[in-house]
PDB file of C-alpha atoms in Angstrom:
ATOM      1  CA  PRO A   1     -34.239  84.339 -35.353  1.00  0.00           C
ATOM      2  CA  VAL A   2     -34.285  81.768 -32.526  1.00  0.00           C
ATOM      3  CA  LEU A   3     -30.381  82.003 -32.210  1.00  0.00           C
ATOM      4  CA  ALA A   4     -30.652  85.819 -32.229  1.00  0.00           C
ATOM      5  CA  VAL A   5     -33.088  85.676 -29.338  1.00  0.00           C
ATOM      6  CA  MET A   6     -30.982  83.160 -27.462  1.00  0.00           C
ATOM      7  CA  ALA A   7     -27.972  85.424 -27.969  1.00  0.00           C
ATOM      8  CA  TYR A   8     -29.815  88.394 -26.715  1.00  0.00           C
ATOM      9  CA  LEU A   9     -30.948  86.599 -23.542  1.00  0.00           C
ATOM     10  CA  MET A  10     -27.457  85.339 -22.942  1.00  0.00           C
ATOM     11  CA  ILE A  11     -25.375  88.465 -23.546  1.00  0.00           C
ATOM     12  CA  GLY A  12     -27.786  91.374 -23.960  1.00  0.00           C
ATOM     13  CA  ASP A  13     -27.663  94.110 -21.254  1.00  0.00           C
ATOM     14  CA  ARG A  14     -31.231  94.053 -19.981  1.00  0.00           C
ATOM     15  CA  THR A  15     -30.471  96.242 -16.892  1.00  0.00           C
ATOM     16  CA  PRO A  16     -32.727  99.051 -17.987  1.00  0.00           C
ATOM     17  CA  VAL A  17     -35.650  96.691 -18.486  1.00  0.00           C
ATOM     18  CA  PHE A  18     -35.149  95.151 -15.116  1.00  0.00           C
ATOM     19  CA  GLU A  19     -34.987  98.512 -13.519  1.00  0.00           C
ATOM     20  CA  LEU A  20     -38.209  99.566 -15.207  1.00  0.00           C
ATOM     21  CA  TRP A  21     -39.836  96.446 -13.966  1.00  0.00           C
ATOM     22  CA  ALA A  22     -38.626  97.073 -10.509  1.00  0.00           C
ATOM     23  CA  ALA A  23     -40.033 100.621 -10.563  1.00  0.00           C
ATOM     24  CA  GLU A  24     -43.359  99.266 -11.791  1.00  0.00           C
ATOM     25  CA  ASP A  25     -43.557  96.776  -8.973  1.00  0.00           C
ATOM     26  CA  LYS A  26     -42.582  99.267  -6.325  1.00  0.00           C
ATOM     27  CA  VAL A  27     -44.210 102.520  -7.226  1.00  0.00           C
ATOM     28  CA  GLY A  28     -46.449 101.701 -10.283  1.00  0.00           C
ATOM     29  CA  GLN A  29     -49.676 102.152  -8.195  1.00  0.00           C
ATOM     30  CA  VAL A  30     -48.430 105.374  -6.519  1.00  0.00           C
ATOM     31  CA  ALA A  31     -47.636 106.780  -9.992  1.00  0.00           C
ATOM     32  CA  ASP A  32     -51.132 105.959 -11.169  1.00  0.00           C
ATOM     33  CA  ASP A  33     -52.752 107.427  -8.156  1.00  0.00           C
ATOM     34  CA  LEU A  34     -50.744 110.675  -8.625  1.00  0.00           C
ATOM     35  CA  LEU A  35     -51.572 110.927 -12.275  1.00  0.00           C
ATOM     36  CA  THR A  36     -55.325 110.287 -11.710  1.00  0.00           C
ATOM     37  CA  GLY A  37     -55.552 112.783  -8.840  1.00  0.00           C
ATOM     38  CA  LYS A  38     -56.264 110.147  -6.106  1.00  0.00           C
ATOM     39  CA  ILE A  39     -53.348 111.585  -4.085  1.00  0.00           C
ATOM     40  CA  ASP A  40     -51.607 114.825  -4.201  1.00  0.00           C
ATOM     41  CA  GLN A  41     -48.283 113.775  -2.610  1.00  0.00           C
ATOM     42  CA  PRO A  42     -46.422 110.522  -2.820  1.00  0.00           C
ATOM     43  CA  PRO A  43     -45.762 108.637   0.381  1.00  0.00           C
ATOM     44  CA  ALA A  44     -42.222 109.051   1.808  1.00  0.00           C
ATOM     45  CA  TRP A  45     -41.093 105.548   0.874  1.00  0.00           C
ATOM     46  CA  ALA A  46     -42.141 106.105  -2.711  1.00  0.00           C
ATOM     47  CA  ILE A  47     -39.632 108.948  -3.181  1.00  0.00           C
ATOM     48  CA  GLU A  48     -36.548 107.156  -1.696  1.00  0.00           C
ATOM     49  CA  ASP A  49     -35.566 106.666  -5.268  1.00  0.00           C
ATOM     50  CA  GLY A  50     -36.942 109.604  -7.152  1.00  0.00           C
ATOM     51  CA  GLN A  51     -35.806 108.209 -10.535  1.00  0.00           C
ATOM     52  CA  GLN A  52     -38.021 105.098 -10.104  1.00  0.00           C
ATOM     53  CA  LEU A  53     -41.184 107.260  -9.588  1.00  0.00           C
ATOM     54  CA  ILE A  54     -40.435 109.469 -12.490  1.00  0.00           C
ATOM     55  CA  SER A  55     -39.906 106.365 -14.747  1.00  0.00           C
ATOM     56  CA  ALA A  56     -43.138 104.816 -13.512  1.00  0.00           C
ATOM     57  CA  MET A  57     -45.131 108.083 -14.116  1.00  0.00           C
ATOM     58  CA  GLN A  58     -43.698 108.407 -17.651  1.00  0.00           C
ATOM     59  CA  THR A  59     -44.438 104.763 -18.490  1.00  0.00           C
ATOM     60  CA  ASN A  60     -47.945 105.185 -17.042  1.00  0.00           C
ATOM     61  CA  VAL A  61     -48.655 108.279 -19.164  1.00  0.00           C
ATOM     62  CA  TYR A  62     -47.545 106.737 -22.468  1.00  0.00           C
ATOM     63  CA  ARG A  63     -49.724 103.669 -21.551  1.00  0.00           C
ATOM     64  CA  HIS A  64     -52.674 105.973 -21.359  1.00  0.00           C
ATOM     65  CA  ALA A  65     -51.519 108.479 -24.006  1.00  0.00           C
ATOM     66  CA  ASP A  66     -55.003 109.752 -24.856  1.00  0.00           C
ATOM     67  CA  ASP A  67     -55.599 110.898 -21.166  1.00  0.00           C
ATOM     68  CA  TYR A  68     -54.955 114.746 -21.126  1.00  0.00           C
ATOM     69  CA  ASN A  69     -55.125 114.778 -17.322  1.00  0.00           C
ATOM     70  CA  ARG A  70     -52.254 112.440 -17.009  1.00  0.00           C
ATOM     71  CA  TRP A  71     -50.174 114.655 -19.356  1.00  0.00           C
ATOM     72  CA  MET A  72     -51.147 117.768 -17.281  1.00  0.00           C
ATOM     73  CA  ARG A  73     -50.013 116.088 -14.106  1.00  0.00           C
ATOM     74  CA  LEU A  74     -46.845 114.900 -15.667  1.00  0.00           C
ATOM     75  CA  SER A  75     -46.120 118.499 -16.683  1.00  0.00           C
ATOM     76  CA  GLU A  76     -46.541 119.498 -13.020  1.00  0.00           C
ATOM     77  CA  LEU A  77     -43.985 116.924 -11.991  1.00  0.00           C
ATOM     78  CA  PHE A  78     -41.452 118.271 -14.613  1.00  0.00           C
ATOM     79  CA  LEU A  79     -42.178 121.819 -13.433  1.00  0.00           C
ATOM     80  CA  SER A  80     -41.429 120.916  -9.825  1.00  0.00           C
ATOM     81  CA  LEU A  81     -38.108 119.542 -11.101  1.00  0.00           C
ATOM     82  CA  GLU A  82     -37.493 122.638 -13.219  1.00  0.00           C
ATOM     83  CA  ALA A  83     -37.468 120.609 -16.361  1.00  0.00           C
ATOM     84  CA  THR A  84     -39.192 123.320 -18.303  1.00  0.00           C
ATOM     85  CA  ASP A  85     -38.679 121.804 -21.822  1.00  0.00           C
ATOM     86  CA  SER A  86     -40.194 118.402 -20.740  1.00  0.00           C
ATOM     87  CA  ALA A  87     -43.013 120.212 -18.961  1.00  0.00           C
ATOM     88  CA  LEU A  88     -43.898 122.180 -22.155  1.00  0.00           C
ATOM     89  CA  GLU A  89     -43.808 118.897 -24.243  1.00  0.00           C
ATOM     90  CA  ALA A  90     -46.206 117.365 -21.710  1.00  0.00           C
ATOM     91  CA  LEU A  91     -48.453 120.451 -21.862  1.00  0.00           C
ATOM     92  CA  SER A  92     -48.441 120.476 -25.616  1.00  0.00           C
ATOM     93  CA  ARG A  93     -49.676 116.838 -25.538  1.00  0.00           C
ATOM     94  CA  ALA A  94     -52.386 117.792 -23.115  1.00  0.00           C
ATOM     95  CA  TYR A  95     -53.482 120.766 -25.145  1.00  0.00           C
ATOM     96  CA  ARG A  96     -53.607 118.825 -28.369  1.00  0.00           C
ATOM     97  CA  LEU A  97     -55.841 116.221 -26.594  1.00  0.00           C
ATOM     98  CA  SER A  98     -58.120 118.815 -25.117  1.00  0.00           C
ATOM     99  CA  PRO A  99     -57.833 122.230 -26.861  1.00  0.00           C
ATOM    100  CA  ASP A 100     -61.113 123.440 -25.425  1.00  0.00           C
ATOM    101  CA  ASN A 101     -59.795 123.152 -21.899  1.00  0.00           C
ATOM    102  CA  GLU A 102     -59.103 126.738 -20.720  1.00  0.00           C
ATOM    103  CA  GLU A 103     -56.926 125.689 -17.788  1.00  0.00           C
ATOM    104  CA  ILE A 104     -54.588 123.623 -19.905  1.00  0.00           C
ATOM    105  CA  ALA A 105     -54.515 126.260 -22.609  1.00  0.00           C
ATOM    106  CA  THR A 106     -53.621 129.170 -20.343  1.00  0.00           C
ATOM    107  CA  THR A 107     -51.088 127.059 -18.390  1.00  0.00           C
ATOM    108  CA  TYR A 108     -49.438 125.990 -21.610  1.00  0.00           C
ATOM    109  CA  ALA A 109     -49.226 129.599 -22.858  1.00  0.00           C
ATOM    110  CA  GLN A 110     -48.067 130.944 -19.477  1.00  0.00           C
ATOM    111  CA  ILE A 111     -45.174 128.346 -19.132  1.00  0.00           C
ATOM    112  CA  SER A 112     -44.176 128.976 -22.699  1.00  0.00           C
ATOM    113  CA  PHE A 113     -44.295 132.746 -22.151  1.00  0.00           C
ATOM    114  CA  PHE A 114     -41.899 132.607 -19.253  1.00  0.00           C
ATOM    115  CA  ALA A 115     -39.718 129.962 -20.821  1.00  0.00           C
ATOM    116  CA  ASN A 116     -39.266 132.459 -23.747  1.00  0.00           C
ATOM    117  CA  LYS A 117     -38.291 135.193 -21.290  1.00  0.00           C
ATOM    118  CA  GLY A 118     -41.532 137.100 -21.655  1.00  0.00           C
ATOM    119  CA  GLN A 119     -41.936 136.736 -25.423  1.00  0.00           C
ATOM    120  CA  LEU A 120     -45.140 135.531 -26.948  1.00  0.00           C
ATOM    121  CA  ASP A 121     -44.115 133.217 -29.774  1.00  0.00           C
ATOM    122  CA  ASP A 122     -46.497 132.251 -32.578  1.00  0.00           C
ATOM    123  CA  ASN A 123     -47.737 129.180 -30.773  1.00  0.00           C
ATOM    124  CA  SER A 124     -48.542 130.706 -27.452  1.00  0.00           C
ATOM    125  CA  ARG A 125     -50.129 133.700 -29.106  1.00  0.00           C
ATOM    126  CA  ARG A 126     -52.377 131.389 -31.090  1.00  0.00           C
ATOM    127  CA  VAL A 127     -53.381 129.468 -27.929  1.00  0.00           C
ATOM    128  CA  LEU A 128     -54.224 132.663 -26.085  1.00  0.00           C
ATOM    129  CA  GLU A 129     -56.282 134.062 -29.026  1.00  0.00           C
ATOM    130  CA  ALA A 130     -58.256 130.823 -29.109  1.00  0.00           C
ATOM    131  CA  VAL A 131     -59.045 131.155 -25.441  1.00  0.00           C
ATOM    132  CA  LEU A 132     -60.079 134.683 -25.753  1.00  0.00           C
ATOM    133  CA  ALA A 133     -62.196 133.928 -28.867  1.00  0.00           C
ATOM    134  CA  LYS A 134     -64.328 131.631 -26.635  1.00  0.00           C
ATOM    135  CA  ASN A 135     -63.947 133.718 -23.445  1.00  0.00           C
ATOM    136  CA  PRO A 136     -63.180 137.354 -24.142  1.00  0.00           C
ATOM    137  CA  GLN A 137     -63.194 138.106 -20.334  1.00  0.00           C
ATOM    138  CA  HIS A 138     -60.618 135.592 -19.426  1.00  0.00           C
ATOM    139  CA  GLU A 139     -58.331 137.658 -17.200  1.00  0.00           C
ATOM    140  CA  GLY A 140     -55.334 135.495 -17.262  1.00  0.00           C
ATOM    141  CA  ALA A 141     -55.208 135.342 -21.036  1.00  0.00           C
ATOM    142  CA  GLN A 142     -55.658 139.118 -21.218  1.00  0.00           C
ATOM    143  CA  MET A 143     -52.793 139.688 -18.727  1.00  0.00           C
ATOM    144  CA  LEU A 144     -50.429 137.424 -20.710  1.00  0.00           C
ATOM    145  CA  MET A 145     -51.398 139.330 -23.961  1.00  0.00           C
ATOM    146  CA  ALA A 146     -50.736 142.669 -22.289  1.00  0.00           C
ATOM    147  CA  MET A 147     -47.316 141.610 -20.977  1.00  0.00           C
ATOM    148  CA  GLY A 148     -46.341 139.889 -24.211  1.00  0.00           C
ATOM    149  CA  GLU A 149     -47.318 142.903 -26.392  1.00  0.00           C
ATOM    150  CA  ALA A 150     -45.330 145.136 -24.065  1.00  0.00           C
ATOM    151  CA  ARG A 151     -42.368 142.819 -24.232  1.00  0.00           C
ATOM    152  CA  SER A 152     -42.572 142.842 -28.073  1.00  0.00           C
ATOM    153  CA  SER A 153     -42.774 146.715 -28.030  1.00  0.00           C
ATOM    154  CA  ASN A 154     -46.315 146.745 -29.251  1.00  0.00           C
ATOM    155  CA  PHE A 155     -47.176 149.326 -26.639  1.00  0.00           C
ATOM    156  CA  ASP A 156     -50.575 150.484 -27.971  1.00  0.00           C
ATOM    157  CA  GLN A 157     -51.811 146.892 -28.030  1.00  0.00           C
ATOM    158  CA  ALA A 158     -50.514 146.318 -24.598  1.00  0.00           C
ATOM    159  CA  GLN A 159     -52.363 149.370 -23.256  1.00  0.00           C
ATOM    160  CA  GLY A 160     -55.486 148.173 -25.010  1.00  0.00           C
ATOM    161  CA  TRP A 161     -55.351 144.843 -23.148  1.00  0.00           C
ATOM    162  CA  ILE A 162     -54.723 146.596 -19.881  1.00  0.00           C
ATOM    163  CA  LYS A 163     -57.637 148.858 -20.507  1.00  0.00           C
ATOM    164  CA  ARG A 164     -60.006 145.829 -21.293  1.00  0.00           C
ATOM    165  CA  LEU A 165     -58.679 143.972 -18.236  1.00  0.00           C
ATOM    166  CA  ARG A 166     -59.143 146.973 -15.906  1.00  0.00           C
ATOM    167  CA  ALA A 167     -62.744 147.503 -17.106  1.00  0.00           C
ATOM    168  CA  SER A 168     -63.469 143.723 -16.607  1.00  0.00           C
ATOM    169  CA  ILE A 169     -62.169 143.790 -13.003  1.00  0.00           C
ATOM    170  CA  ALA A 170     -63.834 147.114 -12.125  1.00  0.00           C
ATOM    171  CA  ALA A 171     -67.245 145.728 -13.190  1.00  0.00           C
ATOM    172  CA  LYS A 172     -67.060 142.872 -10.787  1.00  0.00           C
ATOM    173  CA  PRO A 173     -68.599 143.283  -7.412  1.00  0.00           C
ATOM    174  CA  GLY A 174     -66.282 143.635  -4.407  1.00  0.00           C
ATOM    175  CA  ASP A 175     -63.203 145.674  -3.556  1.00  0.00           C
ATOM    176  CA  HIS A 176     -60.566 145.377  -6.224  1.00  0.00           C
ATOM    177  CA  THR A 177     -58.468 148.416  -5.301  1.00  0.00           C
ATOM    178  CA  GLN A 178     -55.201 146.461  -5.129  1.00  0.00           C
ATOM    179  CA  ALA A 179     -55.679 144.810  -8.458  1.00  0.00           C
ATOM    180  CA  LEU A 180     -56.695 148.034 -10.247  1.00  0.00           C
ATOM    181  CA  ALA A 181     -53.663 149.788  -8.613  1.00  0.00           C
ATOM    182  CA  SER A 182     -51.398 147.021 -10.027  1.00  0.00           C
ATOM    183  CA  LEU A 183     -52.855 147.578 -13.448  1.00  0.00           C
ATOM    184  CA  ASP A 184     -52.285 151.340 -13.251  1.00  0.00           C
ATOM    185  CA  GLU A 185     -48.688 150.614 -12.360  1.00  0.00           C
ATOM    186  CA  LEU A 186     -48.332 148.253 -15.222  1.00  0.00           C
ATOM    187  CA  SER A 187     -49.859 150.902 -17.584  1.00  0.00           C
ATOM    188  CA  ALA A 188     -47.380 153.471 -16.321  1.00  0.00           C
ATOM    189  CA  ASN A 189     -44.444 151.108 -16.784  1.00  0.00           C
ATOM    190  CA  VAL A 190     -45.641 150.507 -20.413  1.00  0.00           C
ATOM    191  CA  THR A 191     -45.724 154.253 -21.017  1.00  0.00           C
ATOM    192  CA  THR A 192     -42.217 154.528 -19.702  1.00  0.00           C
ATOM    193  CA  GLN A 193     -41.041 151.723 -21.891  1.00  0.00           C
ATOM    194  CA  GLN A 194     -42.715 153.321 -24.938  1.00  0.00           C
ATOM    195  CA  GLN A 195     -40.819 156.472 -24.246  1.00  0.00           C
ATOM    196  CA  GLN A 196     -37.483 154.732 -23.945  1.00  0.00           C
ATOM    197  CA  ALA A 197     -38.210 152.792 -27.090  1.00  0.00           C
ATOM    198  CA  SER A 198     -38.885 156.017 -29.053  1.00  0.00           C
ATOM    199  CA  GLU A 199     -35.363 157.055 -28.161  1.00  0.00           C
ATOM    200  CA  GLY A 200     -33.885 153.892 -29.528  1.00  0.00           C
ATOM    201  CA  ILE A 201     -32.542 152.754 -32.957  1.00  0.00           C
ATOM    202  CA  ASP A 202     -34.514 150.955 -35.654  1.00  0.00           C
ATOM    203  CA  VAL A 203     -32.477 148.179 -37.278  1.00  0.00           C
ATOM    204  CA  THR A 204     -33.606 146.588 -40.580  1.00  0.00           C
ATOM    205  CA  ILE A 205     -31.844 143.322 -41.081  1.00  0.00           C
ATOM    206  CA  THR A 206     -31.719 141.694 -44.433  1.00  0.00           C
ATOM    207  CA  ILE A 207     -30.334 138.257 -45.301  1.00  0.00           C
ATOM    208  CA  ASN A 208     -28.481 137.952 -48.530  1.00  0.00           C
ATOM    209  CA  ALA A 209     -30.515 135.620 -50.775  1.00  0.00           C
ATOM    210  CA  SER A 210     -27.520 133.329 -51.476  1.00  0.00           C
ATOM    211  CA  LEU A 211     -27.364 132.588 -47.633  1.00  0.00           C
ATOM    212  CA  LEU A 212     -31.014 131.888 -47.173  1.00  0.00           C
ATOM    213  CA  PRO A 213     -30.623 128.102 -47.762  1.00  0.00           C
ATOM    214  CA  LEU A 214     -28.142 127.986 -44.869  1.00  0.00           C
ATOM    215  CA  VAL A 215     -30.639 129.270 -42.360  1.00  0.00           C
ATOM    216  CA  LYS A 216     -32.114 126.571 -40.111  1.00  0.00           C
ATOM    217  CA  GLY A 217     -35.426 126.497 -38.136  1.00  0.00           C
ATOM    218  CA  ASP A 218     -33.824 126.472 -34.730  1.00  0.00           C
ATOM    219  CA  ASP A 219     -31.254 129.197 -35.488  1.00  0.00           C
ATOM    220  CA  VAL A 220     -31.034 132.283 -33.204  1.00  0.00           C
ATOM    221  CA  LEU A 221     -30.735 135.940 -34.361  1.00  0.00           C
ATOM    222  CA  PHE A 222     -28.329 138.179 -32.247  1.00  0.00           C
ATOM    223  CA  VAL A 223     -28.535 141.911 -32.810  1.00  0.00           C
ATOM    224  CA  ALA A 224     -26.479 144.266 -30.681  1.00  0.00           C
ATOM    225  CA  ILE A 225     -25.153 147.881 -30.491  1.00  0.00           C
ATOM    226  CA  ARG A 226     -21.740 148.273 -29.035  1.00  0.00           C
ATOM    227  CA  ASP A 227     -18.599 150.482 -28.822  1.00  0.00           C
ATOM    228  CA  VAL A 228     -16.636 150.184 -32.131  1.00  0.00           C
ATOM    229  CA  LYS A 229     -13.689 149.610 -29.769  1.00  0.00           C
ATOM    230  CA  GLY A 230     -15.266 146.507 -28.334  1.00  0.00           C
ATOM    231  CA  GLY A 231     -16.625 145.622 -24.911  1.00  0.00           C
ATOM    232  CA  PRO A 232     -20.067 144.549 -23.724  1.00  0.00           C
ATOM    233  CA  PRO A 233     -22.942 145.855 -25.899  1.00  0.00           C
ATOM    234  CA  PHE A 234     -25.083 148.850 -24.837  1.00  0.00           C
ATOM    235  CA  ALA A 235     -28.223 147.066 -26.175  1.00  0.00           C
ATOM    236  CA  ALA A 236     -28.734 143.559 -27.370  1.00  0.00           C
ATOM    237  CA  LYS A 237     -31.509 141.145 -28.458  1.00  0.00           C
ATOM    238  CA  ARG A 238     -31.584 137.336 -28.815  1.00  0.00           C
ATOM    239  CA  LEU A 239     -34.453 136.341 -30.985  1.00  0.00           C
ATOM    240  CA  PRO A 240     -35.789 133.212 -32.654  1.00  0.00           C
ATOM    241  CA  ILE A 241     -35.075 132.942 -36.371  1.00  0.00           C
ATOM    242  CA  SER A 242     -38.843 132.934 -36.908  1.00  0.00           C
ATOM    243  CA  VAL A 243     -38.961 136.668 -36.527  1.00  0.00           C
ATOM    244  CA  ILE A 244     -37.423 136.933 -40.001  1.00  0.00           C
ATOM    245  CA  LYS A 245     -40.012 136.925 -42.769  1.00  0.00           C
ATOM    246  CA  GLN A 246     -38.956 136.626 -46.456  1.00  0.00           C
ATOM    247  CA  GLY A 247     -35.346 137.404 -45.518  1.00  0.00           C
ATOM    248  CA  GLU A 248     -35.949 140.589 -43.664  1.00  0.00           C
ATOM    249  CA  VAL A 249     -36.916 141.804 -40.140  1.00  0.00           C
ATOM    250  CA  ASN A 250     -37.213 145.181 -38.444  1.00  0.00           C
ATOM    251  CA  ILE A 251     -36.038 145.421 -34.826  1.00  0.00           C
ATOM    252  CA  SER A 252     -35.856 148.258 -32.358  1.00  0.00           C
ATOM    253  CA  LEU A 253     -32.951 148.433 -29.907  1.00  0.00           C
ATOM    254  CA  SER A 254     -33.181 150.823 -27.024  1.00  0.00           C
ATOM    255  CA  ASP A 255     -32.438 151.223 -23.256  1.00  0.00           C
ATOM    256  CA  LEU A 256     -35.060 148.473 -22.750  1.00  0.00           C
ATOM    257  CA  ASP A 257     -32.519 146.086 -24.151  1.00  0.00           C
ATOM    258  CA  ALA A 258     -29.491 147.204 -21.994  1.00  0.00           C
ATOM    259  CA  MET A 259     -27.412 144.445 -20.603  1.00  0.00           C
ATOM    260  CA  MET A 260     -26.615 146.405 -17.534  1.00  0.00           C
ATOM    261  CA  PRO A 261     -28.584 149.326 -15.975  1.00  0.00           C
ATOM    262  CA  THR A 262     -25.533 151.631 -15.991  1.00  0.00           C
ATOM    263  CA  ARG A 263     -24.554 150.744 -19.561  1.00  0.00           C
ATOM    264  CA  THR A 264     -27.241 152.172 -21.844  1.00  0.00           C
ATOM    265  CA  LEU A 265     -27.542 153.752 -25.234  1.00  0.00           C
ATOM    266  CA  LYS A 266     -28.538 157.069 -23.727  1.00  0.00           C
ATOM    267  CA  SER A 267     -25.337 157.188 -21.594  1.00  0.00           C
ATOM    268  CA  ALA A 268     -23.147 156.053 -24.649  1.00  0.00           C
ATOM    269  CA  ARG A 269     -24.562 158.846 -26.759  1.00  0.00           C
ATOM    270  CA  ALA A 270     -24.167 161.362 -23.957  1.00  0.00           C
ATOM    271  CA  ASP A 271     -20.525 160.357 -23.746  1.00  0.00           C
ATOM    272  CA  LYS A 272     -20.143 160.677 -27.479  1.00  0.00           C
ATOM    273  CA  ILE A 273     -19.029 156.976 -27.949  1.00  0.00           C
ATOM    274  CA  GLN A 274     -18.778 155.781 -31.489  1.00  0.00           C
ATOM    275  CA  LEU A 275     -21.296 153.052 -31.872  1.00  0.00           C
ATOM    276  CA  ALA A 276     -21.774 150.160 -34.375  1.00  0.00           C
ATOM    277  CA  VAL A 277     -24.648 147.763 -34.981  1.00  0.00           C
ATOM    278  CA  ILE A 278     -23.988 144.107 -35.521  1.00  0.00           C
ATOM    279  CA  ALA A 279     -26.148 141.222 -36.395  1.00  0.00           C
ATOM    280  CA  ARG A 280     -25.447 137.532 -36.586  1.00  0.00           C
ATOM    281  CA  ILE A 281     -27.454 134.239 -37.058  1.00  0.00           C
ATOM    282  CA  SER A 282     -26.144 131.491 -34.765  1.00  0.00           C
ATOM    283  CA  HIS A 283     -26.650 127.852 -35.397  1.00  0.00           C
ATOM    284  CA  SER A 284     -25.766 126.820 -31.825  1.00  0.00           C
ATOM    285  CA  GLY A 285     -27.517 129.692 -30.021  1.00  0.00           C
ATOM    286  CA  ASN A 286     -24.357 130.672 -28.312  1.00  0.00           C
ATOM    287  CA  ALA A 287     -23.595 134.505 -27.873  1.00  0.00           C
ATOM    288  CA  SER A 288     -20.077 134.149 -29.296  1.00  0.00           C
ATOM    289  CA  ALA A 289     -19.508 133.748 -33.062  1.00  0.00           C
ATOM    290  CA  GLU A 290     -18.764 130.242 -34.234  1.00  0.00           C
ATOM    291  CA  SER A 291     -17.727 128.699 -37.509  1.00  0.00           C
ATOM    292  CA  GLY A 292     -20.688 128.377 -39.834  1.00  0.00           C
ATOM    293  CA  ASP A 293     -22.620 131.329 -38.369  1.00  0.00           C
ATOM    294  CA  LEU A 294     -24.007 133.982 -40.766  1.00  0.00           C
ATOM    295  CA  SER A 295     -23.126 137.553 -40.165  1.00  0.00           C
ATOM    296  CA  GLY A 296     -22.762 141.037 -41.522  1.00  0.00           C
ATOM    297  CA  ASN A 297     -20.178 143.722 -41.335  1.00  0.00           C
ATOM    298  CA  PRO A 298     -20.616 146.120 -38.315  1.00  0.00           C
ATOM    299  CA  VAL A 299     -22.422 149.323 -39.360  1.00  0.00           C
ATOM    300  CA  VAL A 300     -21.025 152.368 -37.713  1.00  0.00           C
ATOM    301  CA  ILE A 301     -23.763 154.937 -36.776  1.00  0.00           C
ATOM    302  CA  SER A 302     -23.637 158.687 -36.136  1.00  0.00           C
ATOM    303  CA  ALA A 303     -24.638 160.348 -32.787  1.00  0.00           C
ATOM    304  CA  GLU A 304     -28.007 161.468 -34.165  1.00  0.00           C
ATOM    305  CA  GLN A 305     -28.792 158.411 -36.337  1.00  0.00           C
ATOM    306  CA  ASN A 306     -31.828 156.463 -35.186  1.00  0.00           C
ATOM    307  CA  GLN A 307     -32.263 154.008 -38.199  1.00  0.00           C
ATOM    308  CA  VAL A 308     -29.741 151.690 -39.812  1.00  0.00           C
ATOM    309  CA  ASN A 309     -29.576 148.753 -42.279  1.00  0.00           C
ATOM    310  CA  VAL A 310     -27.611 145.639 -41.712  1.00  0.00           C
ATOM    311  CA  ASP A 311     -26.976 143.219 -44.463  1.00  0.00           C
ATOM    312  CA  ILE A 312     -26.169 139.670 -43.371  1.00  0.00           C
ATOM    313  CA  ASN A 313     -23.957 138.590 -46.299  1.00  0.00           C
ATOM    314  CA  GLN A 314     -21.124 136.333 -45.157  1.00  0.00           C
ATOM    315  CA  GLN A 315     -20.504 133.074 -43.299  1.00  0.00           C
ATOM    316  CA  VAL A 316     -18.044 132.880 -40.399  1.00  0.00           C
ATOM    317  CA  PRO A 317     -15.122 130.729 -41.557  1.00  0.00           C
TER     318      PRO A 317
END
């Protein structure tokens, strides 16, 4: 052991350690002041080497791993750097440490909501429901629920949240004309989306039982409707594999899922284009098929057909 330690000291590359010590010496106190709210902005000299400050802040947070405020402030740093995944990880730590903190909970749900392109995943939905269980009038949580339900095509639920939020705002003293007008506009948009969805195609996707063991937790489901001759899809969705329950999922594709505003299902059917529905489970998350992905044969649909079944029954060689 002694010889091993001597060898490490003689030949080991300790540059990262020295760099961390240097960062601690230079900006360690600044990092602590930022994470404890003593200052809102670092002095100019402290950000001459931004990486040093980031390293010092990360080290500080892990040193005080049970302080949810430090995790919250670290998430703000990552958000300012557009490092959304790291911000979400920091927020999840803060939420686990202080699940009753409404600010942390709603911020966590909000960032997760927008990171998922307006989708409420199971985790963010659970966080919002916990907030609303304790504070049914929480306007931020109600708005996220309304937008999330609309994005998930749960239009009646979305309208219900909008109605509750509108009543809550209208009951408060003061002039809320602008806020109420915005909610009315949102309600009208949801009504329009519901009409468009009703003109779409319902797709039932089933995974062959023999392929279920090949499905991984971080896989992505792609569903699209395209011209049988090829080209960009008229409607497409990219969904987490968690939407599939017991090997099956029902999905609606409509003009709400158009890739381009001028290339829609409605226009394709008006032009009597022969359409096909495709479904694929991607291990990499890439839109293009890759070896190992799971897929089904394209299912051709008639001009009047509004429901189709797709069986994912093969693996891309």
